[in-house]
Every structure is written in structure tokens, then in C-alpha cells.
CSV table of C-alpha atoms in Angstrom, one decimal:
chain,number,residue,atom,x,y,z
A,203,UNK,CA,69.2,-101.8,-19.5
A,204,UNK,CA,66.7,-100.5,-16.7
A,205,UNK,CA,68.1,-103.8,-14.6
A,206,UNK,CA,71.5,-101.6,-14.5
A,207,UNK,CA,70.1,-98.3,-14.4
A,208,UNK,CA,67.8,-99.5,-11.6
A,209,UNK,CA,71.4,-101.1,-9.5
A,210,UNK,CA,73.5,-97.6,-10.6
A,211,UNK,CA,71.0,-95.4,-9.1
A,212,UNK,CA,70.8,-97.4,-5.9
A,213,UNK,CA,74.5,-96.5,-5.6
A,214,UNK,CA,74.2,-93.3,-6.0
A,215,UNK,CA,71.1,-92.1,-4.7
A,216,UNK,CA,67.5,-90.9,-6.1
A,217,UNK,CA,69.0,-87.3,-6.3
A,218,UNK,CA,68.0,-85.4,-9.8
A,219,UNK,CA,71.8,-85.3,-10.1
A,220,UNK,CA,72.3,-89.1,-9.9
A,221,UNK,CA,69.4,-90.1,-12.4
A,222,UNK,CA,71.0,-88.0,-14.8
A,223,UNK,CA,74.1,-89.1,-14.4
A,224,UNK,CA,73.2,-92.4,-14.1
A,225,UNK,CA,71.4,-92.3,-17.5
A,226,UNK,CA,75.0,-91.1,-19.3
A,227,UNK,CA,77.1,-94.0,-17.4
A,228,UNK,CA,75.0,-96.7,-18.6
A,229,UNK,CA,74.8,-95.3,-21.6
A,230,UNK,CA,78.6,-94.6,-22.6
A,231,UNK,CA,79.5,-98.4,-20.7
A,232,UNK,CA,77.0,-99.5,-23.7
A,233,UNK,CA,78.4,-97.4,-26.1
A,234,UNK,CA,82.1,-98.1,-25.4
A,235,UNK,CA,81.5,-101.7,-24.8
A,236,UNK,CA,82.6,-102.0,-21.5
A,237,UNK,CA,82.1,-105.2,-19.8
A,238,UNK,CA,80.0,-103.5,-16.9
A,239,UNK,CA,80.1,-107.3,-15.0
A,240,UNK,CA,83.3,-106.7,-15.2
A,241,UNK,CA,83.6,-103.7,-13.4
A,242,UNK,CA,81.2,-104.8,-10.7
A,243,UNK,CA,83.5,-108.0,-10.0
A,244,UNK,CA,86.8,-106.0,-9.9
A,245,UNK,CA,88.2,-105.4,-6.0
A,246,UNK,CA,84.6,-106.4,-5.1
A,247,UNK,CA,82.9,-104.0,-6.4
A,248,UNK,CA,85.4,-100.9,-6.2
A,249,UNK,CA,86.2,-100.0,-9.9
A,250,UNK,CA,82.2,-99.9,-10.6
A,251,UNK,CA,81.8,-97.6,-7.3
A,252,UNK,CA,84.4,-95.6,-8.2
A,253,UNK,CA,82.6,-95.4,-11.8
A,254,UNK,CA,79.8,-94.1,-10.5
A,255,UNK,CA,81.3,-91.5,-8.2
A,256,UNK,CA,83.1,-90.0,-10.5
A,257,UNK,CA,80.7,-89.8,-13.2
A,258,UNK,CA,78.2,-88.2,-10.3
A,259,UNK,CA,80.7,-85.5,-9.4
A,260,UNK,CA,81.1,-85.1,-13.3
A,261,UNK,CA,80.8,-81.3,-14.2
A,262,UNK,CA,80.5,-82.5,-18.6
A,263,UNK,CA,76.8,-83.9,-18.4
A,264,UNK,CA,76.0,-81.7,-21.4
A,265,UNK,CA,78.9,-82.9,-23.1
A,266,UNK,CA,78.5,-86.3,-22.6
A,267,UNK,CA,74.8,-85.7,-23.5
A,268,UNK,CA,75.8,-84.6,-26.9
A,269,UNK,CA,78.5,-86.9,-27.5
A,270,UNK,CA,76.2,-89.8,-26.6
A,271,UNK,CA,73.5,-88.3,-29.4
A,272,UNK,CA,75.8,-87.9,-31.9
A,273,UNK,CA,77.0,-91.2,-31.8
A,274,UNK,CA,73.8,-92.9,-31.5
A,275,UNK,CA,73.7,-96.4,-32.8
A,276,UNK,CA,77.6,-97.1,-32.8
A,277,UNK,CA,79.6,-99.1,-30.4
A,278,UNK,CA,83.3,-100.4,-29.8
A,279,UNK,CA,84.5,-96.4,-29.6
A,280,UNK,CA,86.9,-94.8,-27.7
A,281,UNK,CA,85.5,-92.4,-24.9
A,282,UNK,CA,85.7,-88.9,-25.3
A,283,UNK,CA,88.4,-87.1,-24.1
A,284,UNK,CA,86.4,-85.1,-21.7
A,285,UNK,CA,84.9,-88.1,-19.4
A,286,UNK,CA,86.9,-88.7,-16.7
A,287,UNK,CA,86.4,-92.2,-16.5
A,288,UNK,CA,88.1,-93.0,-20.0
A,289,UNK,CA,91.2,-94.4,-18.9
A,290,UNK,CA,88.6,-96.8,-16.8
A,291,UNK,CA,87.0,-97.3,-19.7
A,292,UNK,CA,89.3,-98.2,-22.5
A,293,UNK,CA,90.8,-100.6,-20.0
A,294,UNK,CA,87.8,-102.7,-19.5
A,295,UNK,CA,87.2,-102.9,-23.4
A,296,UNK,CA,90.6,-103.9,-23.9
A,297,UNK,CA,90.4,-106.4,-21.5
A,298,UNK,CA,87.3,-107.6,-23.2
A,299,UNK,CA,88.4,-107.7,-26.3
A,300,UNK,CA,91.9,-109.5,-25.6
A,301,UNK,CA,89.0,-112.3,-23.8
């Protein structure tokens, strides 16, 4: 997991903002079994930058922070509501699941 943290914070920067963000992405793409390879390949490389922007602009860290802790130790859910990327998301684990 630090391999992806380490590429995710490349893209978006060493700012305290980014890391913490960046932290909560690769965590939720675990979480919600999303095929992060997947993302990097699509449009080369588009859908994972877009990802990442959009979770950096994200205003719910605190949310997704506690969502993420109560959930610990489960996987294949549904993102919450609140993320913006959970369209993204549930498309990617459909697509891996229909694999």
C-alpha cells in the first residue's frame, strides 16, 4: 500500500492537504475494491488523475475519516454517499466483478 500512496502523492503534491487526502483515497479504493490498475490504465491515466483531484479538492475528509474507521476490516462496500468520486467508484468494482 505505501507503493500507491508513494505514486498518489506524486500526483498531487507533498502539500499537508494532499497526504491527507491521499491517505483516504487509497484507503476507500482498498476498501471498496476498486481495481486502482484499472483506473491508472483508463484514457491513459485520466480517470486515476481525475480521482485524485477530486478527492484533493474534497471538503468531507472528516467524513470519510470516520466512515473509513467504522468500517475497518470490511471490503466489497458501496462508497458513501458523501464522496464524490462514488459513481467512479462503483463503476470500477462493477467492472471488476463482471471480470
Amino acid at each position: 500500500m505505501n507503493n500507491l500512496s508513494d505514486t498518489v502523492d506524486s500526483h498531487m503534491g507533498n502539500s499537508y492537504a494532499g497526504k491527507s487526502h491521499t491517505h483516504l483515497l487509497v484507503r476507500m479504493l482498498d476498501r471498496c475494491d476498486v481495481d486502482i490498475q484499472q483506473l491508472t490504465d483508463d484514457c491513459l491515466g485520466q480517470a486515476m488523475a481525475e480521482t485524485m483531484r477530486i478527492c484533493a479538492l474534497c471538503a468531507n475528509a472528516q467524513s470519510c475519516r470516520s466512515w473509513l474507521q467504522a468500517t475497518a476490516g470490511e471490503h466489497h462496500l458501496h462508497p458513501p454517499a458523501f464522496c464524490p468520486n462514488a459513481r467512479r467508484f462503483e463503476k470500477a468494482a462493477r467492472q471488476v466483478a463482471a471480470a
